[in-house]
XYZ file of C-alpha atoms in Angstrom:
497
model
C -9.355 -4.753 -10.360
C -10.100 -1.564 -12.212
C -8.220 1.291 -13.787
C -8.589 4.953 -12.934
C -10.379 7.460 -15.083
C -7.457 9.787 -14.461
C -5.681 8.438 -17.501
C -2.457 10.359 -17.048
C -1.933 9.374 -13.469
C -2.873 5.740 -12.921
C -0.365 4.617 -10.350
C 1.598 1.607 -9.366
C 1.624 -1.119 -6.828
C 3.633 -4.257 -6.346
C 4.855 -6.620 -3.761
C 6.685 -5.717 -0.642
C 8.875 -8.767 -0.995
C 9.967 -10.044 -4.386
C 11.487 -13.440 -5.109
C 13.632 -12.065 -7.940
C 14.432 -8.718 -9.499
C 11.757 -7.394 -11.886
C 12.426 -7.218 -15.614
C 12.021 -3.745 -17.103
C 11.075 -2.852 -20.701
C 11.107 0.497 -22.450
C 7.853 0.480 -24.460
C 8.374 3.959 -25.916
C 5.851 5.767 -28.127
C 3.943 5.242 -31.364
C 6.211 5.694 -34.410
C 7.227 9.336 -34.678
C 5.544 10.265 -31.427
C 6.976 12.776 -28.995
C 5.245 11.480 -25.852
C 3.235 8.504 -24.590
C 1.438 7.526 -21.396
C 0.609 3.999 -20.181
C -2.510 3.581 -18.068
C -3.554 -0.052 -17.690
C -2.041 -3.533 -17.837
C -3.665 -6.952 -18.035
C -2.912 -10.151 -16.144
C -2.592 -12.265 -19.280
C -0.270 -11.616 -22.197
C 0.420 -8.992 -20.952
C -1.363 -6.149 -22.716
C -0.827 -2.438 -22.026
C -3.240 0.380 -22.933
C -2.686 4.137 -22.985
C -2.229 6.934 -25.482
C 0.569 8.431 -27.541
C 1.270 11.218 -29.979
C 2.075 9.977 -33.478
C 4.167 12.947 -34.592
C 5.410 15.901 -32.524
C 2.563 18.242 -31.697
C -0.187 16.055 -33.220
C -3.355 14.860 -31.547
C -3.304 11.780 -29.346
C -4.025 8.185 -30.349
C -5.058 5.345 -28.073
C -2.674 2.386 -28.244
C -2.627 -1.314 -27.374
C 0.727 -3.029 -26.744
C 1.969 -6.534 -26.123
C 5.547 -7.823 -26.302
C 4.691 -9.684 -29.519
C 2.547 -7.090 -31.330
C 4.375 -3.966 -30.281
C 2.416 -0.718 -29.973
C -0.764 -0.704 -32.099
C -2.487 2.573 -33.017
C -6.200 2.096 -32.226
C -7.213 4.966 -34.489
C -10.119 7.397 -34.146
C -13.813 7.591 -34.960
C -14.858 9.176 -38.283
C -14.598 12.933 -37.973
C -12.681 12.718 -34.703
C -9.153 14.067 -34.211
C -7.970 12.001 -31.231
C -8.488 9.072 -28.855
C -7.274 8.041 -25.393
C -6.889 4.536 -23.969
C -7.921 4.325 -20.307
C -7.999 0.656 -19.278
C -7.657 -2.950 -20.410
C -9.583 -6.016 -19.287
C -7.871 -8.477 -16.975
C -7.726 -11.087 -19.734
C -6.013 -8.591 -22.040
C -8.558 -8.823 -24.857
C -10.586 -5.606 -24.484
C -9.384 -1.994 -24.358
C -11.628 0.919 -23.379
C -11.304 4.677 -23.408
C -12.661 7.759 -25.126
C -12.474 9.152 -28.644
C -13.778 12.217 -30.423
C -16.284 11.819 -33.213
C -18.467 14.044 -35.333
C -21.230 13.410 -32.773
C -19.075 14.390 -29.783
C -16.868 12.566 -27.301
C -17.723 8.858 -27.083
C -16.684 5.970 -24.864
C -15.198 3.141 -26.923
C -14.643 -0.592 -26.662
C -11.852 -2.134 -28.759
C -10.905 -5.705 -29.590
C -8.496 -7.021 -32.192
C -11.427 -8.587 -34.061
C -13.925 -5.710 -34.055
C -11.680 -2.675 -33.793
C -12.871 0.524 -32.098
C -16.619 0.635 -31.458
C -18.669 3.338 -29.753
C -20.798 2.230 -26.813
C -22.886 5.382 -27.142
C -24.045 7.838 -24.503
C -26.920 8.099 -22.061
C -30.236 9.088 -23.675
C -30.251 12.781 -24.508
C -26.513 13.101 -23.974
C -23.691 13.734 -26.443
C -20.679 12.987 -24.252
C -19.309 9.788 -22.657
C -16.020 8.365 -21.347
C -15.114 4.791 -20.470
C -12.833 4.651 -17.437
C -12.674 0.983 -16.403
C -13.573 -2.534 -17.575
C -14.059 -5.816 -15.762
C -11.872 -8.918 -16.118
C -13.751 -10.479 -19.052
C -14.315 -7.179 -20.865
C -18.085 -7.547 -20.699
C -18.839 -4.713 -18.242
C -17.648 -1.152 -18.874
C -18.113 1.804 -16.524
C -17.529 5.511 -16.867
C -19.377 8.800 -17.112
C -21.839 10.311 -19.549
C -23.838 13.511 -19.725
C -27.480 12.692 -19.127
C -30.696 14.461 -20.104
C -30.296 16.995 -17.265
C -26.973 18.140 -18.677
C -25.115 16.749 -15.651
C -22.636 13.871 -15.615
C -23.906 10.481 -14.507
C -21.973 7.338 -13.684
C -22.868 4.517 -16.075
C -22.609 0.752 -16.379
C -22.599 -0.787 -19.863
C -23.021 -4.331 -21.137
C -23.788 -5.516 -24.644
C -27.219 -6.753 -23.584
C -28.346 -3.776 -21.471
C -26.584 -0.929 -23.175
C -25.628 2.103 -21.075
C -27.461 2.383 -17.743
C -27.501 5.465 -15.507
C -26.298 4.374 -12.043
C -27.786 7.361 -10.264
C -26.156 9.253 -7.418
C -26.185 9.772 -3.669
C -29.275 11.605 -2.344
C -28.844 15.350 -2.736
C -26.042 15.028 -5.255
C -25.796 16.865 -8.551
C -23.519 14.601 -10.617
C -21.819 11.203 -10.387
C -18.775 9.491 -11.899
C -17.697 5.833 -12.049
C -13.968 5.097 -11.973
C -13.555 1.421 -11.074
C -15.298 -1.959 -11.355
C -14.832 -5.359 -9.714
C -13.765 -8.399 -11.732
C -17.312 -9.739 -12.131
C -18.784 -6.281 -12.764
C -21.106 -6.314 -9.751
C -19.397 -3.586 -7.686
C -18.640 -0.112 -9.071
C -16.907 2.772 -7.294
C -16.597 6.479 -7.980
C -17.934 9.736 -6.588
C -20.973 11.973 -6.285
C -20.627 15.755 -6.360
C -22.636 18.183 -4.255
C -23.359 21.877 -4.732
C -21.882 24.472 -7.025
C -18.364 23.831 -5.716
C -18.752 20.168 -6.723
C -17.611 18.751 -3.395
C -16.864 15.048 -3.833
C -18.329 12.144 -1.842
C -16.921 8.641 -2.369
C -19.628 6.351 -3.736
C -20.056 2.596 -4.159
C -22.764 1.030 -6.317
C -23.775 -2.535 -5.435
C -26.847 -4.649 -4.830
C -28.953 -2.272 -6.909
C -28.186 0.826 -4.853
C -25.547 3.410 -3.995
C -23.810 4.031 -0.647
C -21.398 6.657 0.621
C -17.905 5.680 1.772
C -16.660 7.840 4.670
C -13.872 10.402 4.540
C -11.129 10.366 7.155
C -12.028 11.806 10.543
C -11.992 15.590 10.339
C -12.113 15.662 6.535
C -15.075 16.383 4.258
C -14.286 15.239 0.725
C -13.453 11.791 -0.633
C -13.285 10.007 -3.990
C -13.214 6.250 -4.630
C -11.176 5.328 -7.700
C -10.446 1.589 -7.839
C -11.783 -1.637 -6.341
C -10.356 -5.094 -5.659
C -11.368 -8.136 -7.691
C -14.011 -9.245 -5.178
C -15.322 -5.750 -4.466
C -14.291 -5.790 -0.798
C -11.444 -3.255 -0.818
C -11.634 0.207 -2.376
C -8.882 2.768 -2.843
C -9.046 6.509 -3.395
C -8.378 9.756 -1.595
C -9.706 11.855 1.268
C -9.329 15.647 1.470
C -9.673 18.173 4.241
C -7.850 20.654 6.468
C -5.174 18.071 7.294
C -4.350 17.634 3.602
C -4.854 15.048 0.900
C -4.371 11.389 1.811
C -4.470 8.087 -0.015
C -7.020 5.848 1.681
C -8.243 2.259 1.543
C -11.785 1.338 2.483
C -13.152 -1.988 3.641
C -16.473 -2.023 1.833
C -17.785 -4.713 4.171
C -17.407 -2.620 7.315
C -17.435 0.828 5.656
C -14.198 1.637 7.500
C -11.436 3.866 6.096
C -7.654 3.615 6.529
C -5.097 6.398 6.029
C -2.209 4.911 4.028
C 0.257 7.616 5.026
C 2.888 9.526 3.060
C 6.162 8.700 1.368
C 9.353 9.865 3.055
C 9.517 13.641 2.653
C 6.010 13.763 1.162
C 3.165 16.113 1.998
C 0.248 14.527 0.084
C -0.842 11.288 -1.569
C -3.803 10.090 -3.657
C -4.772 6.439 -4.063
C -5.455 5.339 -7.642
C -5.304 1.575 -8.183
C -5.393 -1.577 -6.099
C -4.304 -5.166 -6.666
C -6.875 -7.893 -7.124
C -6.582 -9.091 -3.535
C -6.564 -5.576 -2.095
C -3.136 -5.920 -0.465
C -1.217 -3.487 -2.704
C -2.227 0.102 -3.352
C -0.798 2.444 -5.925
C -0.900 6.156 -5.368
C 0.472 9.413 -6.594
C 2.040 12.165 -4.561
C 5.373 13.633 -3.673
C 8.454 12.404 -1.855
C 12.015 13.569 -1.315
C 12.204 13.868 -5.119
C 10.747 16.953 -6.773
C 7.325 16.912 -8.381
C 4.436 14.485 -8.606
C 5.528 10.842 -8.731
C 4.223 7.303 -8.538
C 3.986 5.859 -5.025
C 3.324 2.324 -3.807
C 1.956 1.024 -0.510
C 1.943 -2.309 1.265
C 1.282 -2.855 4.947
C 4.813 -4.155 5.536
C 6.624 -1.163 3.970
C 4.175 1.736 4.126
C 4.083 4.328 1.331
C 7.188 4.585 -0.883
C 8.405 6.355 -4.026
C 8.140 3.762 -6.827
C 11.515 4.819 -8.254
C 13.257 3.958 -4.986
C 11.241 0.780 -4.610
C 12.298 -0.617 -8.001
C 15.909 0.532 -7.691
C 16.149 -1.205 -4.312
C 15.068 -4.411 -6.044
C 17.741 -4.333 -8.713
C 16.070 -2.427 -11.567
C 18.414 -0.161 -13.537
C 16.495 3.101 -13.994
C 19.350 5.089 -15.520
C 17.791 7.939 -17.524
C 14.300 7.293 -16.117
C 12.069 9.190 -13.703
C 8.878 7.160 -13.244
C 5.846 9.394 -12.851
C 3.143 6.716 -12.645
C 2.439 3.026 -12.879
C -0.439 0.560 -12.804
C -0.626 -3.040 -11.619
C -2.422 -6.053 -13.063
C -4.992 -8.036 -11.105
C -2.540 -10.877 -10.462
C 0.221 -8.513 -9.371
C 2.733 -9.820 -11.932
C 2.663 -6.980 -14.478
C 3.257 -3.251 -14.161
C 3.079 -0.367 -16.584
C 3.130 3.397 -16.479
C 4.841 6.386 -17.926
C 7.917 8.326 -16.996
C 10.510 10.668 -18.372
C 13.242 8.810 -20.224
C 16.075 11.232 -20.936
C 13.525 14.024 -20.680
C 10.826 12.519 -22.948
C 7.535 11.038 -21.719
C 7.490 7.333 -22.605
C 5.716 4.149 -21.563
C 7.430 1.398 -19.577
C 6.503 -2.156 -18.626
C 7.824 -4.452 -15.895
C 7.150 -8.082 -15.050
C 7.602 -9.092 -11.442
C 7.327 -12.213 -9.324
C 4.261 -12.554 -7.114
C 4.262 -10.677 -3.864
C 3.851 -12.236 -0.474
C 3.368 -10.964 3.049
C 5.777 -10.940 5.930
C 4.465 -12.201 9.259
C 2.300 -9.616 11.014
C 2.726 -9.031 14.736
C -0.383 -9.155 16.907
C 1.585 -8.673 20.122
C 4.983 -7.179 20.924
C 7.224 -7.963 23.916
C 7.278 -5.585 26.880
C 10.389 -4.365 28.655
C 11.289 -5.142 32.257
C 13.607 -4.131 35.098
C 14.884 -6.810 37.479
C 17.792 -7.846 39.667
C 20.328 -10.492 38.783
C 19.032 -13.802 40.096
C 15.419 -12.963 39.267
C 13.597 -14.117 36.129
C 11.456 -12.551 33.411
C 9.627 -13.974 30.370
C 9.179 -11.920 27.194
C 6.212 -12.846 24.990
C 5.343 -11.925 21.409
C 2.759 -13.137 18.872
C 2.518 -13.023 15.074
C 0.310 -14.369 12.294
C 1.448 -15.709 8.926
C -0.138 -17.470 5.954
C 2.707 -20.020 5.938
C 5.170 -21.740 8.230
C 7.412 -19.528 10.369
C 10.576 -19.795 12.431
C 11.390 -17.759 15.524
C 14.675 -16.323 16.805
C 15.155 -13.965 19.719
C 17.879 -11.355 19.443
C 19.667 -9.147 21.950
C 20.963 -5.883 20.533
C 20.487 -7.365 17.046
C 22.518 -10.540 17.717
C 20.962 -14.031 17.699
C 20.584 -15.665 21.123
C 21.191 -19.327 21.972
C 19.685 -21.442 24.735
C 21.840 -21.416 27.871
C 21.613 -21.109 31.637
C 20.570 -17.491 31.071
C 18.221 -17.854 28.070
C 15.494 -20.422 27.403
C 13.063 -20.571 24.449
C 15.186 -18.606 21.985
C 13.385 -20.261 19.008
C 9.854 -19.871 20.396
C 7.511 -16.884 20.872
C 8.408 -16.860 24.614
C 11.902 -16.037 25.888
C 12.753 -16.649 29.541
C 15.700 -14.635 30.871
C 17.468 -15.616 34.113
C 20.146 -12.927 34.314
C 23.307 -13.318 36.364
C 24.675 -9.793 35.984
C 23.945 -6.425 34.309
C 25.592 -7.506 31.035
C 22.280 -9.175 30.186
C 20.668 -5.725 29.986
C 19.785 -4.722 26.427
C 17.224 -4.431 23.639
C 15.434 -7.726 22.924
C 13.514 -8.397 19.685
C 11.822 -11.420 18.136
C 12.525 -12.197 14.466
C 9.712 -14.120 12.754
C 10.697 -15.475 9.340
C 8.491 -16.992 6.632
C 8.984 -17.640 2.914
C 8.805 -13.905 2.227
C 11.460 -12.797 4.667
C 11.988 -11.652 8.235
C 9.702 -9.446 10.317
C 11.088 -7.932 13.519
C 9.072 -7.115 16.631
C 9.257 -3.839 18.465
C 12.192 -3.834 20.902
C 11.742 -4.657 24.583
C 14.331 -2.985 26.801
C 15.422 -5.163 29.729
C 17.441 -3.577 32.546
C 19.302 -5.938 34.902
C 20.583 -4.529 38.181
C 23.034 -6.005 40.670
C 21.842 -6.128 44.312
C 25.416 -5.795 45.570
C 25.706 -2.486 43.676
C 23.798 -0.904 46.541
C 24.393 2.695 45.464
C 23.596 1.835 41.820
C 26.731 3.500 40.430
C 27.629 0.591 38.135
C 30.486 -0.671 40.325
C 30.523 -3.171 43.208
C 33.000 -1.863 45.797
C 33.551 -0.840 49.445
C 31.331 2.207 49.011
C 28.372 -0.134 48.438
C 29.196 -1.824 51.787
C 29.313 1.503 53.579
C 26.021 2.616 52.001
C 24.351 -0.677 52.929
C 25.539 -0.495 56.524
C 24.184 3.051 56.730
C 20.765 1.962 55.434
C 20.822 -1.143 57.655
C 21.556 0.861 60.769
C 18.644 3.191 59.977
C 16.350 0.228 59.262
C 15.603 1.531 55.732
C 13.485 -0.698 53.489
C 16.263 -0.736 50.872
C 18.324 -2.876 53.280
C 15.765 -5.731 53.102
C 18.003 -7.853 50.870
C 16.059 -11.120 51.188
C 12.655 -9.505 50.707
C 11.049 -10.874 53.873
C 9.892 -7.396 55.003
C 12.195 -7.568 58.024
C 15.483 -5.687 58.419
C 17.658 -8.079 60.394
C 20.982 -9.904 60.548
C 19.935 -12.251 57.753
C 19.809 -9.271 55.377
C 23.334 -8.351 56.437
C 24.547 -11.896 55.718
C 22.758 -11.905 52.345
C 24.362 -8.622 51.298
C 27.847 -9.718 52.340
C 27.429 -12.940 50.354
C 26.384 -11.017 47.240
C 29.229 -8.568 47.724
C 31.728 -11.404 47.938
C 30.670 -12.839 44.541
C 30.504 -9.420 42.894
C 26.733 -9.234 42.295
């Protein structure tokens, strides 16, 4: 998984179903600092990278934090006033970012052994930024000004140095924002024209391809990629607004991830190693720009609400962003704590998926004495149990219901009280998933006028229809209106249905 170049707004993702409540840590700022921002978190350690002021109003300093070391000031290059930490390798050993120097802005690579080292710039350029790093810390990507004076996406290794990745045909500049765990897949954008319209780009197999925008939209940016390079997250823009999207890089398909409750826009920023969790930024019922999280079982949600719902005490906090580790067990970000921007860290249990429905039951209308079978289907990575419900209440096998613990429920109703909303609950180790409701309406044949009561008026109405040879008087369904229908109706009337 990779981290976003947008160092202030790398966002959060985590599981839709947690085994236990997350633990939450206030990381704070560098000593004396007035504000700090966390941008990336590793799978091992964990390690958090970002930037912080050191004293109120001073320039920024990149930091590296673990629970044992605390927040370490990574310093600056000679002649440079400030530095910014953008991302950390999955193994927690390498931090990357940007720092000013006497030669201009330079991408850096930092380890505890070597300290902050410049990885240079493209030939003829004097400006570079590192935005993401692979799991082992051996591949760094970002942007650098090339000999044409335009930005170019780059890929750096110790053996190759900084390599210009090129851009989509017709483009004017390119930017790399994310890299897969093995460093073979890189994502970002290519700009076109003077207005710098963005096109989502993916570099792999020695070339570059465009990822599509949503239907009816023109602009898109890819920001982060899953560990295996298959899933990509970013944003798509157009007349319908700004949307967080997830691409399948294998099929070049794009998925709109929706909006948080009360929200009007969202931007995807990071993705978990397996591609199942997406972090985004946007708005919700709360004011302002906030961290959002998405999973297929819950949709897009405000991260504040998501953590509070899972038992985290956020008194004094308003979380503005977060970022997730490749393994999905560690989170970091920044938020306002009693009005001051500070870094936070959370450890969580692994996420898992609820069962996913591939077929929902359909409703039906029938008479008492007839029979209907409701069918549903779901997939799950683990064992499941089934339970049919009527109006939210568990059913049990009886003369009316058969198959209540299977995907197929057979209903043999005796009267209209069996009418209702039927759902199938499919439960696995992660929790319960509920099918769409199927509305079943049971009618009583003796209630000939369908007024909800079986009485003498039904007899009169039946006799009237019978005397006129109306099809509704064919009680036994043999397509003949005769004395046998009269006997059938009287028998039903005598038993009340």
